[in-house]
Amino acid sequence: MAVIGIVGPTASGKTALSLELAEALGGADSVEIVSADAMQLYRGMDVGTAKIPPAERRGIVHRQIDMLDVLDEASVAAYQRSARADVDAILAAGKTPVAVGGSGLYVSGLLDRLDFPGRDRRIRAELESLLEKEGPGPLLEELARKDPQAYEAMDLANTRRLVRALEAIRVTGRPYTPRFPRHTAHYPNVRLFGAFRDSDVLNAAIDRRAKEMMTSGLVEETRELMGRGLADSPTAGKATGYAEAMAVIEGRMRIEEAVESMCLATRRLAKKQTKWFRADPRIEWLDLSGGDVPRAVGEILRALEAT
């Protein structure tokens, strides 16, 4: 039985595609969906993550959603253990698992043979203290010296990822990059399908979604989450949309500025996601520029039947 992955950048149509595919494969009796979206792990972060409401899930079980409180730190290693347990349970029940998400490392953590190095709180504290006192400069220099490949590939503005990489390097004494041999499947039969849209169509969808989020209660949702510690969260509070909504609540941004910032940040994210997934030769790409989801589902079914 295949493990199916539906991947691609944000706003590319993955959710609609996954639901239509699940129904085509037999619906709730035959399929369960496993989310591979880092921010949808958080309870209460619904509007800003475009989380599909339970009433719209067509009775299909969705796993790895609403797993964490906003003060919890999301961890790919912890996600890997939990999500793989879900996939194993789905397979054991004779159903098809469909992993859906745009968080590239989470998709790889679930489906690929990735070995996550151990942690050391003392080392992490040292790195975080150095970052706070001197900024990212010394950490970037250390990464460039000890693992040039990771330095070239990493989003260097992501200080949390930077600290994690250096923590792993110091703990293991080895480069960070080789521990992540991408594109080598953990499961014996993995089929990956990627949703994409032409850039102008995707950007229009991103802009439309940002405006809809702001008019659909994002500020109110963020205010409620701030009461639960969102501003102090190591990961959730930095999520696109919520950071801007907090700026609105605190008077640092106007609504219009927040929407513009969300659009720009999400476009940048989509480019990074596209680059990540385009590097994977296993992915079979589906053009959803025209919104023809049934056609795309038909392509997936034919591809599955051909093997």
mmCIF file of C-alpha atoms in Angstrom:
data_model
loop_
_atom_site.group_PDB
_atom_site.id
_atom_site.type_symbol
_atom_site.label_atom_id
_atom_site.label_comp_id
_atom_site.label_asym_id
_atom_site.label_seq_id
_atom_site.Cartn_x
_atom_site.Cartn_y
_atom_site.Cartn_z
ATOM 1 C CA MET A 1 0.000 0.000 0.000
ATOM 2 C CA ALA A 2 1.369 3.410 -0.973
ATOM 3 C CA VAL A 3 1.998 6.311 1.322
ATOM 4 C CA ILE A 4 0.936 9.378 -0.648
ATOM 5 C CA GLY A 5 2.318 12.867 -0.197
ATOM 6 C CA ILE A 6 0.609 16.044 -1.433
ATOM 7 C CA VAL A 7 3.124 18.875 -1.224
ATOM 8 C CA GLY A 8 3.780 22.345 -2.589
ATOM 9 C CA PRO A 9 3.923 25.996 -1.621
ATOM 10 C CA THR A 10 1.317 27.745 0.467
ATOM 11 C CA ALA A 11 -1.905 28.675 -1.383
ATOM 12 C CA SER A 12 -1.194 26.190 -4.189
ATOM 13 C CA GLY A 13 -4.388 24.215 -3.618
ATOM 14 C CA LYS A 14 -3.067 21.273 -1.580
ATOM 15 C CA THR A 15 -6.022 21.118 0.821
ATOM 16 C CA ALA A 16 -8.703 20.936 -1.856
ATOM 17 C CA LEU A 17 -6.637 18.421 -3.793
ATOM 18 C CA SER A 18 -6.106 16.195 -0.762
ATOM 19 C CA LEU A 19 -9.804 16.122 0.104
ATOM 20 C CA GLU A 20 -10.887 15.305 -3.455
ATOM 21 C CA LEU A 21 -8.220 12.623 -3.704
ATOM 22 C CA ALA A 22 -9.244 11.122 -0.373
ATOM 23 C CA GLU A 23 -12.842 10.844 -1.542
ATOM 24 C CA ALA A 24 -11.759 9.332 -4.852
ATOM 25 C CA LEU A 25 -9.791 6.696 -2.952
ATOM 26 C CA GLY A 26 -12.786 5.701 -0.864
ATOM 27 C CA GLY A 27 -13.308 8.516 1.599
ATOM 28 C CA ALA A 28 -13.269 8.197 5.364
ATOM 29 C CA ASP A 29 -13.379 4.393 5.315
ATOM 30 C CA SER A 30 -10.218 4.144 3.244
ATOM 31 C CA VAL A 31 -8.068 7.229 3.809
ATOM 32 C CA GLU A 32 -6.686 9.333 6.648
ATOM 33 C CA ILE A 33 -4.806 12.598 6.204
ATOM 34 C CA VAL A 34 -1.621 13.435 8.109
ATOM 35 C CA SER A 35 -0.759 17.123 8.204
ATOM 36 C CA ALA A 36 2.844 18.145 7.561
ATOM 37 C CA ASP A 37 2.368 21.812 8.389
ATOM 38 C CA ALA A 38 4.444 23.073 11.314
ATOM 39 C CA MET A 39 2.043 25.818 12.374
ATOM 40 C CA GLN A 40 -1.124 23.728 12.142
ATOM 41 C CA LEU A 41 0.257 21.719 15.056
ATOM 42 C CA TYR A 42 -0.826 24.559 17.354
ATOM 43 C CA ARG A 43 -4.237 24.599 18.981
ATOM 44 C CA GLY A 44 -6.150 27.825 18.397
ATOM 45 C CA MET A 45 -4.065 28.905 15.424
ATOM 46 C CA ASP A 46 -6.833 28.370 12.911
ATOM 47 C CA VAL A 47 -7.476 31.476 10.814
ATOM 48 C CA GLY A 48 -3.825 32.408 10.331
ATOM 49 C CA THR A 49 -2.759 28.907 9.262
ATOM 50 C CA ALA A 50 -5.705 28.316 6.911
ATOM 51 C CA LYS A 51 -6.537 25.250 8.996
ATOM 52 C CA ILE A 52 -9.461 23.368 7.515
ATOM 53 C CA PRO A 53 -12.416 23.458 9.961
ATOM 54 C CA PRO A 54 -13.605 20.049 11.217
ATOM 55 C CA ALA A 55 -16.982 20.541 9.526
ATOM 56 C CA GLU A 56 -15.252 20.783 6.139
ATOM 57 C CA ARG A 57 -13.094 17.670 6.491
ATOM 58 C CA ARG A 58 -15.782 15.444 4.921
ATOM 59 C CA GLY A 59 -15.570 13.013 7.796
ATOM 60 C CA ILE A 60 -11.967 12.164 6.958
ATOM 61 C CA VAL A 61 -9.650 11.855 9.951
ATOM 62 C CA HIS A 62 -6.953 14.553 9.997
ATOM 63 C CA ARG A 63 -3.937 13.835 12.189
ATOM 64 C CA GLN A 64 -1.108 16.077 13.439
ATOM 65 C CA ILE A 65 -3.430 19.067 13.822
ATOM 66 C CA ASP A 66 -3.981 20.798 17.174
ATOM 67 C CA MET A 67 -1.218 18.871 18.936
ATOM 68 C CA LEU A 68 0.574 21.700 20.768
ATOM 69 C CA ASP A 69 -0.136 24.689 22.977
ATOM 70 C CA VAL A 70 1.246 28.001 21.748
ATOM 71 C CA LEU A 71 3.975 28.018 24.411
ATOM 72 C CA ASP A 72 5.278 24.645 23.244
ATOM 73 C CA GLU A 73 8.276 24.569 20.948
ATOM 74 C CA ALA A 74 7.651 22.734 17.692
ATOM 75 C CA SER A 75 10.288 20.106 16.946
ATOM 76 C CA VAL A 76 10.756 18.226 13.677
ATOM 77 C CA ALA A 77 12.210 15.289 15.612
ATOM 78 C CA ALA A 78 9.159 15.082 17.888
ATOM 79 C CA TYR A 79 6.865 15.490 14.892
ATOM 80 C CA GLN A 80 8.690 12.689 13.100
ATOM 81 C CA ARG A 81 8.082 10.246 15.958
ATOM 82 C CA SER A 82 4.435 11.182 16.367
ATOM 83 C CA ALA A 83 3.540 11.432 12.682
ATOM 84 C CA ARG A 84 5.246 8.169 11.783
ATOM 85 C CA ALA A 85 3.301 6.453 14.557
ATOM 86 C CA ASP A 86 0.147 7.833 12.914
ATOM 87 C CA VAL A 87 1.158 6.594 9.461
ATOM 88 C CA ASP A 88 2.004 3.168 10.851
ATOM 89 C CA ALA A 89 -1.390 2.983 12.571
ATOM 90 C CA ILE A 90 -3.191 4.005 9.379
ATOM 91 C CA LEU A 91 -1.352 1.341 7.366
ATOM 92 C CA ALA A 92 -2.049 -1.267 10.042
ATOM 93 C CA ALA A 93 -5.755 -0.457 9.743
ATOM 94 C CA GLY A 94 -5.597 -1.174 6.007
ATOM 95 C CA LYS A 95 -6.068 2.470 5.038
ATOM 96 C CA THR A 96 -4.071 4.820 2.831
ATOM 97 C CA PRO A 97 -2.181 7.631 4.573
ATOM 98 C CA VAL A 98 -2.067 10.925 2.680
ATOM 99 C CA ALA A 99 0.531 13.351 4.042
ATOM 100 C CA VAL A 100 -0.284 16.954 3.173
ATOM 101 C CA GLY A 101 1.850 20.013 3.778
ATOM 102 C CA GLY A 102 4.164 22.747 2.656
ATOM 103 C CA SER A 103 6.699 22.609 5.490
ATOM 104 C CA GLY A 104 9.516 20.936 3.579
ATOM 105 C CA LEU A 105 11.531 19.713 6.535
ATOM 106 C CA TYR A 106 8.415 18.284 8.185
ATOM 107 C CA VAL A 107 7.467 16.442 4.993
ATOM 108 C CA SER A 108 10.996 15.052 4.768
ATOM 109 C CA GLY A 109 11.041 14.255 8.475
ATOM 110 C CA LEU A 110 7.945 12.128 8.019
ATOM 111 C CA LEU A 111 8.636 10.457 4.682
ATOM 112 C CA ASP A 112 12.428 10.403 4.289
ATOM 113 C CA ARG A 113 15.293 8.719 6.122
ATOM 114 C CA LEU A 114 16.344 11.609 8.293
ATOM 115 C CA ASP A 115 18.449 11.181 11.419
ATOM 116 C CA PHE A 116 17.872 13.974 13.910
ATOM 117 C CA PRO A 117 20.874 14.553 16.200
ATOM 118 C CA GLY A 118 20.488 14.738 19.944
ATOM 119 C CA ARG A 119 20.130 17.894 21.966
ATOM 120 C CA ASP A 120 22.148 19.499 24.729
ATOM 121 C CA ARG A 121 20.428 22.197 26.778
ATOM 122 C CA ARG A 122 23.732 23.618 28.026
ATOM 123 C CA ILE A 123 25.096 24.046 24.511
ATOM 124 C CA ARG A 124 21.848 25.530 23.280
ATOM 125 C CA ALA A 125 21.809 27.989 26.196
ATOM 126 C CA GLU A 126 25.361 29.053 25.336
ATOM 127 C CA LEU A 127 24.440 29.644 21.713
ATOM 128 C CA GLU A 128 21.269 31.543 22.584
ATOM 129 C CA SER A 129 23.203 33.703 25.054
ATOM 130 C CA LEU A 130 25.821 34.480 22.411
ATOM 131 C CA LEU A 131 23.097 35.330 19.923
ATOM 132 C CA GLU A 132 21.422 37.690 22.389
ATOM 133 C CA LYS A 133 24.665 39.434 23.351
ATOM 134 C CA GLU A 134 26.448 39.692 20.011
ATOM 135 C CA GLY A 135 23.817 39.017 17.354
ATOM 136 C CA PRO A 136 24.000 36.324 14.678
ATOM 137 C CA GLY A 137 27.479 37.279 13.393
ATOM 138 C CA PRO A 138 29.589 34.896 15.527
ATOM 139 C CA LEU A 139 27.141 32.040 14.970
ATOM 140 C CA LEU A 140 27.165 32.575 11.210
ATOM 141 C CA GLU A 141 30.961 32.581 11.204
ATOM 142 C CA GLU A 142 31.037 29.315 13.145
ATOM 143 C CA LEU A 143 28.533 27.664 10.811
ATOM 144 C CA ALA A 144 30.431 28.826 7.704
ATOM 145 C CA ARG A 145 33.640 27.404 9.160
ATOM 146 C CA LYS A 146 32.283 24.084 10.424
ATOM 147 C CA ASP A 147 29.666 23.317 7.776
ATOM 148 C CA PRO A 148 29.942 25.444 4.591
ATOM 149 C CA GLN A 149 27.248 23.375 2.876
ATOM 150 C CA ALA A 150 24.694 24.127 5.585
ATOM 151 C CA TYR A 151 25.750 27.777 5.538
ATOM 152 C CA GLU A 152 25.011 27.994 1.808
ATOM 153 C CA ALA A 153 21.690 26.146 1.996
ATOM 154 C CA MET A 154 20.170 27.576 5.188
ATOM 155 C CA ASP A 155 17.894 30.569 5.600
ATOM 156 C CA LEU A 156 20.440 32.546 7.585
ATOM 157 C CA ALA A 157 17.781 34.935 8.879
ATOM 158 C CA ASN A 158 16.162 32.034 10.738
ATOM 159 C CA THR A 159 18.142 32.308 13.970
ATOM 160 C CA ARG A 160 16.264 29.424 15.576
ATOM 161 C CA ARG A 161 17.390 27.085 12.782
ATOM 162 C CA LEU A 162 20.889 28.551 13.014
ATOM 163 C CA VAL A 163 21.114 27.757 16.731
ATOM 164 C CA ARG A 164 19.762 24.258 16.132
ATOM 165 C CA ALA A 165 22.347 23.536 13.429
ATOM 166 C CA LEU A 166 25.233 24.667 15.609
ATOM 167 C CA GLU A 167 23.869 22.746 18.576
ATOM 168 C CA ALA A 168 23.854 19.572 16.465
ATOM 169 C CA ILE A 169 27.370 20.256 15.177
ATOM 170 C CA ARG A 170 28.728 20.782 18.687
ATOM 171 C CA VAL A 171 26.906 17.738 20.085
ATOM 172 C CA THR A 172 28.013 15.315 17.354
ATOM 173 C CA GLY A 173 31.304 16.860 16.256
ATOM 174 C CA ARG A 174 30.156 16.364 12.669
ATOM 175 C CA PRO A 175 28.619 18.626 10.001
ATOM 176 C CA TYR A 176 24.890 19.198 10.207
ATOM 177 C CA THR A 177 24.069 18.729 6.520
ATOM 178 C CA PRO A 178 24.985 15.054 5.938
ATOM 179 C CA ARG A 179 22.555 13.955 8.631
ATOM 180 C CA PHE A 180 19.741 14.967 6.294
ATOM 181 C CA PRO A 181 20.083 12.784 3.162
ATOM 182 C CA ARG A 182 17.034 14.073 1.331
ATOM 183 C CA HIS A 183 15.021 12.160 -1.239
ATOM 184 C CA THR A 184 15.559 8.720 0.317
ATOM 185 C CA ALA A 185 12.193 7.307 1.366
ATOM 186 C CA HIS A 186 11.628 5.854 4.821
ATOM 187 C CA TYR A 187 8.596 3.860 3.625
ATOM 188 C CA PRO A 188 8.899 1.204 0.891
ATOM 189 C CA ASN A 189 6.240 2.732 -1.378
ATOM 190 C CA VAL A 190 5.999 6.530 -1.306
ATOM 191 C CA ARG A 191 4.355 8.526 -4.095
ATOM 192 C CA LEU A 192 4.786 12.289 -4.025
ATOM 193 C CA PHE A 193 2.610 14.744 -5.916
ATOM 194 C CA GLY A 194 3.226 18.474 -5.988
ATOM 195 C CA ALA A 195 0.618 21.184 -6.475
ATOM 196 C CA PHE A 196 1.740 24.341 -8.239
ATOM 197 C CA ARG A 197 0.253 27.463 -9.784
ATOM 198 C CA ASP A 198 1.720 30.004 -12.167
ATOM 199 C CA SER A 199 3.455 32.722 -10.169
ATOM 200 C CA ASP A 200 0.887 35.417 -10.941
ATOM 201 C CA VAL A 201 -1.981 33.092 -9.996
ATOM 202 C CA LEU A 202 -0.199 31.988 -6.827
ATOM 203 C CA ASN A 203 0.613 35.547 -5.780
ATOM 204 C CA ALA A 204 -2.997 36.607 -6.347
ATOM 205 C CA ALA A 205 -4.157 33.675 -4.189
ATOM 206 C CA ILE A 206 -1.680 34.629 -1.465
ATOM 207 C CA ASP A 207 -2.849 38.246 -1.482
ATOM 208 C CA ARG A 208 -6.502 37.223 -1.436
ATOM 209 C CA ARG A 209 -5.923 34.814 1.437
ATOM 210 C CA ALA A 210 -4.100 37.434 3.516
ATOM 211 C CA LYS A 211 -6.971 39.884 3.126
ATOM 212 C CA GLU A 212 -9.534 37.208 3.935
ATOM 213 C CA MET A 213 -7.631 36.189 7.066
ATOM 214 C CA MET A 214 -7.618 39.743 8.331
ATOM 215 C CA THR A 215 -11.348 40.145 7.736
ATOM 216 C CA SER A 216 -12.174 36.690 9.111
ATOM 217 C CA GLY A 217 -11.004 37.194 12.663
ATOM 218 C CA LEU A 218 -7.210 36.925 12.607
ATOM 219 C CA VAL A 219 -6.754 39.895 14.938
ATOM 220 C CA GLU A 220 -9.364 38.588 17.350
ATOM 221 C CA GLU A 221 -7.852 35.096 17.245
ATOM 222 C CA THR A 222 -4.397 36.535 17.880
ATOM 223 C CA ARG A 223 -5.629 38.611 20.820
ATOM 224 C CA GLU A 224 -7.056 35.474 22.409
ATOM 225 C CA LEU A 225 -3.815 33.586 21.800
ATOM 226 C CA MET A 226 -1.791 36.412 23.314
ATOM 227 C CA GLY A 227 -3.726 35.772 26.500
ATOM 228 C CA ARG A 228 -2.306 32.236 26.389
ATOM 229 C CA GLY A 229 1.273 33.387 25.881
ATOM 230 C CA LEU A 230 1.614 33.721 22.104
ATOM 231 C CA ALA A 231 4.010 36.663 22.317
ATOM 232 C CA ASP A 232 6.417 34.581 24.394
ATOM 233 C CA SER A 233 6.238 31.488 22.202
ATOM 234 C CA PRO A 234 9.573 30.358 20.707
ATOM 235 C CA THR A 235 7.934 29.343 17.427
ATOM 236 C CA ALA A 236 4.202 30.047 17.210
ATOM 237 C CA GLY A 237 4.540 33.762 17.896
ATOM 238 C CA LYS A 238 6.824 34.209 14.909
ATOM 239 C CA ALA A 239 4.406 32.703 12.410
ATOM 240 C CA THR A 240 3.498 34.877 9.453
ATOM 241 C CA GLY A 241 0.153 36.536 10.049
ATOM 242 C CA TYR A 242 0.290 36.286 13.819
ATOM 243 C CA ALA A 243 3.372 38.476 14.074
ATOM 244 C CA GLU A 244 1.603 41.123 11.985
ATOM 245 C CA ALA A 245 -1.651 40.781 13.915
ATOM 246 C CA MET A 246 0.229 41.309 17.183
ATOM 247 C CA ALA A 247 1.749 44.446 15.674
ATOM 248 C CA VAL A 248 -1.768 45.704 14.896
ATOM 249 C CA ILE A 249 -2.979 44.941 18.419
ATOM 250 C CA GLU A 250 0.034 46.723 19.916
ATOM 251 C CA GLY A 251 -0.410 49.743 17.657
ATOM 252 C CA ARG A 252 2.790 49.208 15.687
ATOM 253 C CA MET A 253 1.011 48.600 12.378
ATOM 254 C CA ARG A 254 -2.172 49.629 10.665
ATOM 255 C CA ILE A 255 -4.387 46.902 9.189
ATOM 256 C CA GLU A 256 -3.356 47.828 5.658
ATOM 257 C CA GLU A 257 0.337 47.657 6.553
ATOM 258 C CA ALA A 258 -0.155 44.306 8.249
ATOM 259 C CA VAL A 259 -1.858 42.821 5.191
ATOM 260 C CA GLU A 260 0.915 44.091 2.916
ATOM 261 C CA SER A 261 3.543 42.630 5.236
ATOM 262 C CA MET A 262 1.713 39.292 5.327
ATOM 263 C CA CYS A 263 1.549 39.178 1.532
ATOM 264 C CA LEU A 264 5.260 39.893 1.121
ATOM 265 C CA ALA A 265 6.297 37.413 3.816
ATOM 266 C CA THR A 266 4.050 34.693 2.404
ATOM 267 C CA ARG A 267 5.352 35.241 -1.120
ATOM 268 C CA ARG A 268 8.898 34.823 0.175
ATOM 269 C CA LEU A 269 7.858 31.669 2.010
ATOM 270 C CA ALA A 270 6.214 30.275 -1.133
ATOM 271 C CA LYS A 271 9.416 30.813 -3.107
ATOM 272 C CA LYS A 272 11.453 28.948 -0.491
ATOM 273 C CA GLN A 273 8.930 26.115 -0.398
ATOM 274 C CA THR A 274 8.912 25.863 -4.186
ATOM 275 C CA LYS A 275 12.711 25.735 -4.289
ATOM 276 C CA TRP A 276 12.757 23.017 -1.622
ATOM 277 C CA PHE A 277 10.221 20.782 -3.369
ATOM 278 C CA ARG A 278 11.482 21.389 -6.918
ATOM 279 C CA ALA A 279 14.796 19.852 -5.845
ATOM 280 C CA ASP A 280 13.062 16.522 -5.203
ATOM 281 C CA PRO A 281 13.072 14.425 -8.407
ATOM 282 C CA ARG A 282 10.434 12.043 -7.043
ATOM 283 C CA ILE A 283 7.643 14.624 -7.082
ATOM 284 C CA GLU A 284 5.088 14.422 -9.887
ATOM 285 C CA TRP A 285 3.804 17.941 -10.491
ATOM 286 C CA LEU A 286 0.178 18.965 -11.023
ATOM 287 C CA ASP A 287 -0.796 22.349 -12.427
ATOM 288 C CA LEU A 288 -3.638 23.878 -10.402
ATOM 289 C CA SER A 289 -3.351 27.332 -11.974
ATOM 290 C CA GLY A 290 -6.819 26.957 -13.432
ATOM 291 C CA GLY A 291 -8.277 25.428 -10.287
ATOM 292 C CA ASP A 292 -9.202 22.156 -11.997
ATOM 293 C CA VAL A 293 -8.886 19.871 -8.996
ATOM 294 C CA PRO A 294 -10.853 16.921 -10.493
ATOM 295 C CA ARG A 295 -8.436 16.816 -13.436
ATOM 296 C CA ALA A 296 -5.475 16.759 -11.050
ATOM 297 C CA VAL A 297 -7.073 13.959 -9.028
ATOM 298 C CA GLY A 298 -7.532 12.013 -12.244
ATOM 299 C CA GLU A 299 -3.838 12.426 -13.018
ATOM 300 C CA ILE A 300 -2.907 11.095 -9.582
ATOM 301 C CA LEU A 301 -5.220 8.089 -9.913
ATOM 302 C CA ARG A 302 -3.816 7.216 -13.324
ATOM 303 C CA ALA A 303 -0.277 7.530 -11.998
ATOM 304 C CA LEU A 304 -1.092 5.242 -9.062
ATOM 305 C CA GLU A 305 -2.784 2.693 -11.296
ATOM 306 C CA ALA A 306 0.174 2.622 -13.671
ATOM 307 C CA THR A 307 2.515 1.239 -10.990
#
